[in-house]
PDB file of C-alpha atoms and ligand atoms in Angstrom:
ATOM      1  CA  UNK A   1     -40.982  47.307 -59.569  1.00  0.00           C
ATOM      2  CA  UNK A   2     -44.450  47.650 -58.777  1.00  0.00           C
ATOM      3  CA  UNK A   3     -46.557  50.378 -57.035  1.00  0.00           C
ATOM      4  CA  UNK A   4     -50.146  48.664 -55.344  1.00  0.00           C
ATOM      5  CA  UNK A   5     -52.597  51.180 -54.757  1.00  0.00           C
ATOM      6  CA  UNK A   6     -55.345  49.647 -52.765  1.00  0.00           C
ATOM      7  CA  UNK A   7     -58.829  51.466 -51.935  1.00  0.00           C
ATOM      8  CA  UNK A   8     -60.305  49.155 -49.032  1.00  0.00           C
ATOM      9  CA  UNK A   9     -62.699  50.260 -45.954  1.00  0.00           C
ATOM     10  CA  UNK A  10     -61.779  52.089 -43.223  1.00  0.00           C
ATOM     11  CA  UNK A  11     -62.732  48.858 -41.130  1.00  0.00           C
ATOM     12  CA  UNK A  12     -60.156  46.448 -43.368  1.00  0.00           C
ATOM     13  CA  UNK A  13     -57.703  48.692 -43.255  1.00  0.00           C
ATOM     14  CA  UNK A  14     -56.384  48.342 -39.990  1.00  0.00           C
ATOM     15  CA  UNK A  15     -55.813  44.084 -40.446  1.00  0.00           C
ATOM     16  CA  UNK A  16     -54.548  44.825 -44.162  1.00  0.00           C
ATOM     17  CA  UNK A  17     -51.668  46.663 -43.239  1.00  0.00           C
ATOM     18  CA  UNK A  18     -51.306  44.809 -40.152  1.00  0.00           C
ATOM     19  CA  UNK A  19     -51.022  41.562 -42.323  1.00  0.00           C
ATOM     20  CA  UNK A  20     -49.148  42.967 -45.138  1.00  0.00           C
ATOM     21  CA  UNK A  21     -46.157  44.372 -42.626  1.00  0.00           C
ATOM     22  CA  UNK A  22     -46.126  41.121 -41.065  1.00  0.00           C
ATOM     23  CA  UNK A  23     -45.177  39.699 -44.264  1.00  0.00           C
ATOM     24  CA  UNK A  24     -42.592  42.439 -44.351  1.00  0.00           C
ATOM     25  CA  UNK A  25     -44.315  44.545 -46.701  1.00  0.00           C
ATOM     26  CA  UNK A  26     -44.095  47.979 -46.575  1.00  0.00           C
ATOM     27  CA  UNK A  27     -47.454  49.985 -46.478  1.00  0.00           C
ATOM     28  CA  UNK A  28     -48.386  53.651 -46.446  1.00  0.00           C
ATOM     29  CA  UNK A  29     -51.916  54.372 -45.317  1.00  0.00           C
ATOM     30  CA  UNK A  30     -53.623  57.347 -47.045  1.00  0.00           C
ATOM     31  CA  UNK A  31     -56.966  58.903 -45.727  1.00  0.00           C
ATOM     32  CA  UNK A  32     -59.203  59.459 -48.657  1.00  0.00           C
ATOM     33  CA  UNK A  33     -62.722  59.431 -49.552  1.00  0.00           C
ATOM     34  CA  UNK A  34     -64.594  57.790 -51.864  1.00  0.00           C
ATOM     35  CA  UNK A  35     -66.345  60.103 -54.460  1.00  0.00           C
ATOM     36  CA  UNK A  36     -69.828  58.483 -54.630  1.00  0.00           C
ATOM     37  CA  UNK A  37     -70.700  57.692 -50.788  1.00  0.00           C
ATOM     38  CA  UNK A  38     -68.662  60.774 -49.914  1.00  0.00           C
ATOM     39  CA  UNK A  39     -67.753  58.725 -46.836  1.00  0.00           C
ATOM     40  CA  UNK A  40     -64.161  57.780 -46.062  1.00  0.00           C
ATOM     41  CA  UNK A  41     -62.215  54.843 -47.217  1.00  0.00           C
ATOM     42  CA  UNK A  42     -58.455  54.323 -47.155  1.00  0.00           C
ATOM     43  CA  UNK A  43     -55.967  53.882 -49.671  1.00  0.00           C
ATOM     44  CA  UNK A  44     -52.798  51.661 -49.047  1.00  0.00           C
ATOM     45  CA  UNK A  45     -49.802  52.042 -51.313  1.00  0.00           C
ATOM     46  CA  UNK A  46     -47.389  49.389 -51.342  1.00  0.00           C
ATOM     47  CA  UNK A  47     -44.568  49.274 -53.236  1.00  0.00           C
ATOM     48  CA  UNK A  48     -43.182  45.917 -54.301  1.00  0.00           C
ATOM     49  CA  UNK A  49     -41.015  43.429 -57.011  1.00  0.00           C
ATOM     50  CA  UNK A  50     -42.874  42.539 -59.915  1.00  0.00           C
ATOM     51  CA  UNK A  51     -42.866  38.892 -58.406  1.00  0.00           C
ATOM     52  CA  UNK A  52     -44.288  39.546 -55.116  1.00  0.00           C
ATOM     53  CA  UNK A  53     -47.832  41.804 -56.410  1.00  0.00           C
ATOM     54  CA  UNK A  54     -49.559  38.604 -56.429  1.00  0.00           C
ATOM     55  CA  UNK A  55     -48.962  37.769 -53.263  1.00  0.00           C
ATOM     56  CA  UNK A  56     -49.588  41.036 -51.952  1.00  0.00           C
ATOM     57  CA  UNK A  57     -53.238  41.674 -53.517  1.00  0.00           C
ATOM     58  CA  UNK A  58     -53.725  37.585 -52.620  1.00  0.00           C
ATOM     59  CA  UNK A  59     -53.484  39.054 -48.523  1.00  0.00           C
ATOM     60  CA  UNK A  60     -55.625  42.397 -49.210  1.00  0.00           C
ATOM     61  CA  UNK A  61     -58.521  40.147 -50.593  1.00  0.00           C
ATOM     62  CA  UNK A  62     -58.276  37.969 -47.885  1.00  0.00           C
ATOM     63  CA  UNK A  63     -58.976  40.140 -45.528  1.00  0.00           C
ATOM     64  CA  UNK A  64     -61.027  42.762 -47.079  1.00  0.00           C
ATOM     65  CA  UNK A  65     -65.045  42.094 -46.682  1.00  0.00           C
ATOM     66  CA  UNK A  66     -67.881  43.188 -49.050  1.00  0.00           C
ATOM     67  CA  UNK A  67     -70.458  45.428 -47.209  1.00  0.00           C
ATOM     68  CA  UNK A  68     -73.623  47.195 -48.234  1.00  0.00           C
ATOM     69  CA  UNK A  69     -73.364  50.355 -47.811  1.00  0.00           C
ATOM     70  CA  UNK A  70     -76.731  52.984 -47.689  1.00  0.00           C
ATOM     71  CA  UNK A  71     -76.247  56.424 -49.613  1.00  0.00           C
ATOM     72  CA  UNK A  72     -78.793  59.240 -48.235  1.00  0.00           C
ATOM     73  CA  UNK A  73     -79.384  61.220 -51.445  1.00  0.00           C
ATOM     74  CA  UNK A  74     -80.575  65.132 -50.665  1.00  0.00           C
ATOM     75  CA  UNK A  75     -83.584  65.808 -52.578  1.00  0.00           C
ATOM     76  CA  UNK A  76     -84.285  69.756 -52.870  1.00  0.00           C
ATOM     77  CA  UNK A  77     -88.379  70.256 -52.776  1.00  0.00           C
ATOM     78  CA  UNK A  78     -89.487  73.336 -51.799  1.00  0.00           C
ATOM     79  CA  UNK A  79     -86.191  75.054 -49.867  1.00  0.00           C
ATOM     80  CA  UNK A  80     -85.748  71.572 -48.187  1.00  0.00           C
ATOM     81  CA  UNK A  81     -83.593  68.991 -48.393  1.00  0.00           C
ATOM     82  CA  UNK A  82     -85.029  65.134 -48.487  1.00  0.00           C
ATOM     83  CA  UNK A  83     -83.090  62.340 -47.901  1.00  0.00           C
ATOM     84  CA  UNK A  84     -83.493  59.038 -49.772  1.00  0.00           C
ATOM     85  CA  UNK A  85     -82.247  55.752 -48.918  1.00  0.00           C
ATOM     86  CA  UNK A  86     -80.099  53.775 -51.757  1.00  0.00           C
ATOM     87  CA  UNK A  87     -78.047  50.656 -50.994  1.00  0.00           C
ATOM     88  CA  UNK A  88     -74.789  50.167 -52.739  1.00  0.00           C
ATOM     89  CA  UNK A  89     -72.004  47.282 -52.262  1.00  0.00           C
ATOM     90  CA  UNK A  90     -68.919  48.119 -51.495  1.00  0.00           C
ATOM     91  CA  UNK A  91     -65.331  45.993 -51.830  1.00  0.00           C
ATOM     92  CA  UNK A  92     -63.573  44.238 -51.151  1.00  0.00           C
ATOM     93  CA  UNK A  93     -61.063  45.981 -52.300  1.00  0.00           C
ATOM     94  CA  UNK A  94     -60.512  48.350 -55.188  1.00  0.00           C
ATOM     95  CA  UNK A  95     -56.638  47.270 -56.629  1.00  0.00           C
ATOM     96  CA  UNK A  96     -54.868  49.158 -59.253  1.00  0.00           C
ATOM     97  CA  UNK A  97     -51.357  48.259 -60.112  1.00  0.00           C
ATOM     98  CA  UNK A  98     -48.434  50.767 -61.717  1.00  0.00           C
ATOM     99  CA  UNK A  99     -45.183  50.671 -63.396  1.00  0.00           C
ATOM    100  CA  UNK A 100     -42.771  52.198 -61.208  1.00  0.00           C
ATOM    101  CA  UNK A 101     -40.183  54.109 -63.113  1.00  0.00           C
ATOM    102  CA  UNK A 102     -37.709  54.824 -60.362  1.00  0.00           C
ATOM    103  CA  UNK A 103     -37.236  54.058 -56.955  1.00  0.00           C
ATOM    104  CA  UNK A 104     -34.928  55.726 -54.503  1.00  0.00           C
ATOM    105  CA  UNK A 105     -34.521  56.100 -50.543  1.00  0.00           C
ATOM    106  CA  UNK A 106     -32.185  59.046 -49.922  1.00  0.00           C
TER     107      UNK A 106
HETATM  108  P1  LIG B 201     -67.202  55.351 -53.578  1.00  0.00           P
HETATM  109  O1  LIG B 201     -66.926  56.188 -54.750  1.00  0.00           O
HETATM  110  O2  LIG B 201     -67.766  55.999 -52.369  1.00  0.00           O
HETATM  111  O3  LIG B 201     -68.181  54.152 -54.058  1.00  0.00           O
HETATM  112  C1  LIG B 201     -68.769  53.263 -53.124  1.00  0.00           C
HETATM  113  C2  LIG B 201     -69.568  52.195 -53.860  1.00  0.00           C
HETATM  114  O4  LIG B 201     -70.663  52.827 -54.543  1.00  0.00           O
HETATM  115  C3  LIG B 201     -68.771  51.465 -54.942  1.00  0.00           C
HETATM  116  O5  LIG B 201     -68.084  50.363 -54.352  1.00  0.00           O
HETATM  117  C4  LIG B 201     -69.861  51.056 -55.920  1.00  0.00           C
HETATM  118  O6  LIG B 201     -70.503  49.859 -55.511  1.00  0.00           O
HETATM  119  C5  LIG B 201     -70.872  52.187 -55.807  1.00  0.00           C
HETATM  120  N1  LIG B 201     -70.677  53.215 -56.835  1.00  0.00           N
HETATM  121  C6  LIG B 201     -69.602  54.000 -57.030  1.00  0.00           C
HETATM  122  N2  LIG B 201     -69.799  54.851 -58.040  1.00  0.00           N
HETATM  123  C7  LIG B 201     -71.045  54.608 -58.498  1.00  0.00           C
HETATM  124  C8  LIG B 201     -71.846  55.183 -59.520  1.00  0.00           C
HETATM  125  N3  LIG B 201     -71.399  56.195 -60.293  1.00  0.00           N
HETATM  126  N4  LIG B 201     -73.094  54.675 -59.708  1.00  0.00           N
HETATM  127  C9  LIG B 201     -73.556  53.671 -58.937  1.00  0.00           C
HETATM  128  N5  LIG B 201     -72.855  53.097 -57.931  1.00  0.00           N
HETATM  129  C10 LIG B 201     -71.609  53.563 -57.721  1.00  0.00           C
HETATM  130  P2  LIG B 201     -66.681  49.924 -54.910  1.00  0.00           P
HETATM  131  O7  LIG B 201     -66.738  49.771 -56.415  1.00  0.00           O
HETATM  132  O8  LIG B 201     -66.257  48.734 -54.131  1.00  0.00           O
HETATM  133  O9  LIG B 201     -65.685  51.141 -54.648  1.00  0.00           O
HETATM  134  C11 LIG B 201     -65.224  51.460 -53.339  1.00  0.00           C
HETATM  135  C12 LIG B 201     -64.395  52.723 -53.382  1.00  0.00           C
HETATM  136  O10 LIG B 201     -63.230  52.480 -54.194  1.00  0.00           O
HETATM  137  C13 LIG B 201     -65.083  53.911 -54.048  1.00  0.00           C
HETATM  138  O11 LIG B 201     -65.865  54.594 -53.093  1.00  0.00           O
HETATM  139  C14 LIG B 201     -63.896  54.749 -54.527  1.00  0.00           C
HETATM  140  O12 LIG B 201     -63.317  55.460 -53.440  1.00  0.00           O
HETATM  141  C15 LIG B 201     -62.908  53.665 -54.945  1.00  0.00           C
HETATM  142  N6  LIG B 201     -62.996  53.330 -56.366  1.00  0.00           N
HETATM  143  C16 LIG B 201     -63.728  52.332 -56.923  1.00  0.00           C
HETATM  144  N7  LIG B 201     -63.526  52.299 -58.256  1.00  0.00           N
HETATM  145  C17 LIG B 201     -62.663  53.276 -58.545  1.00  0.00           C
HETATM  146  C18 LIG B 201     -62.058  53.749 -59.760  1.00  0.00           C
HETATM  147  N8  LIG B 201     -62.314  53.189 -60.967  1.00  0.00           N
HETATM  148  N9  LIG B 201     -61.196  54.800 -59.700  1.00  0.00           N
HETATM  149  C19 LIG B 201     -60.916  55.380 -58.499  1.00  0.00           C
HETATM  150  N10 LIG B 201     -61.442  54.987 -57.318  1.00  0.00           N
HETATM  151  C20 LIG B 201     -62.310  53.937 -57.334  1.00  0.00           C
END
């Protein structure tokens, strides 16, 4: 068994899981945020058999976008802070997938 941890925007996230349940996938959202933007994102952990991971991260990348994304750096000069515009891409979506070691529902 597999454990899908999926980082995808807070604007995919909504038809991802949508998608994945009607597949009859299980999904647990997770508010988190990602470290460089500091803006939020969500992370979707699915758990799955070893045979069926394809298919799930085959439905997250079909409906996750890319988007650029604009980071407002604060500049200190002089007791005040400057912001200063920097575009970044972001996603699709950011996959990792684990070994699960044991899986129980008590
Ligand atoms: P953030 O950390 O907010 O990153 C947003 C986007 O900023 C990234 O998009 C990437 O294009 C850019 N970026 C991130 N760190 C950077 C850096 N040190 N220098 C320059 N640009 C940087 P994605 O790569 O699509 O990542 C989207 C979100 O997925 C990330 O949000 C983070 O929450 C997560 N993520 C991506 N890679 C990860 C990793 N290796 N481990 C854990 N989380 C990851």
């Amino acid at each position: 068994m597999k454990l899908i941890f999926a980082i995808v925007h807070d604007e995919d996230a909504g038809k991802v899981s949508e998608v994945l349940n009607s597949a009859e996938y299980s999904v647990t959202k997770l508010c988190s945020t990602g470290g460089f933007l500091r803006s939020g994102n969500t992370t979707l952990l699915i758990g799955v058999e070893d045979e069926q991971v394809n298919s799930v991260i085959d439905i997250i990348e079909k409906n996750s976008k890319k988007r650029t994304e604009s980071l407002k750096y604060p500049i200190h000069a002089g007791g005040v802070y400057i912001p200063s515009p920097k575009e970044v891409e972001v996603g699709g979506a950011t996959i990792f997938v684990t070994q699960v070691e044991r899986f129980e529902k008590v």
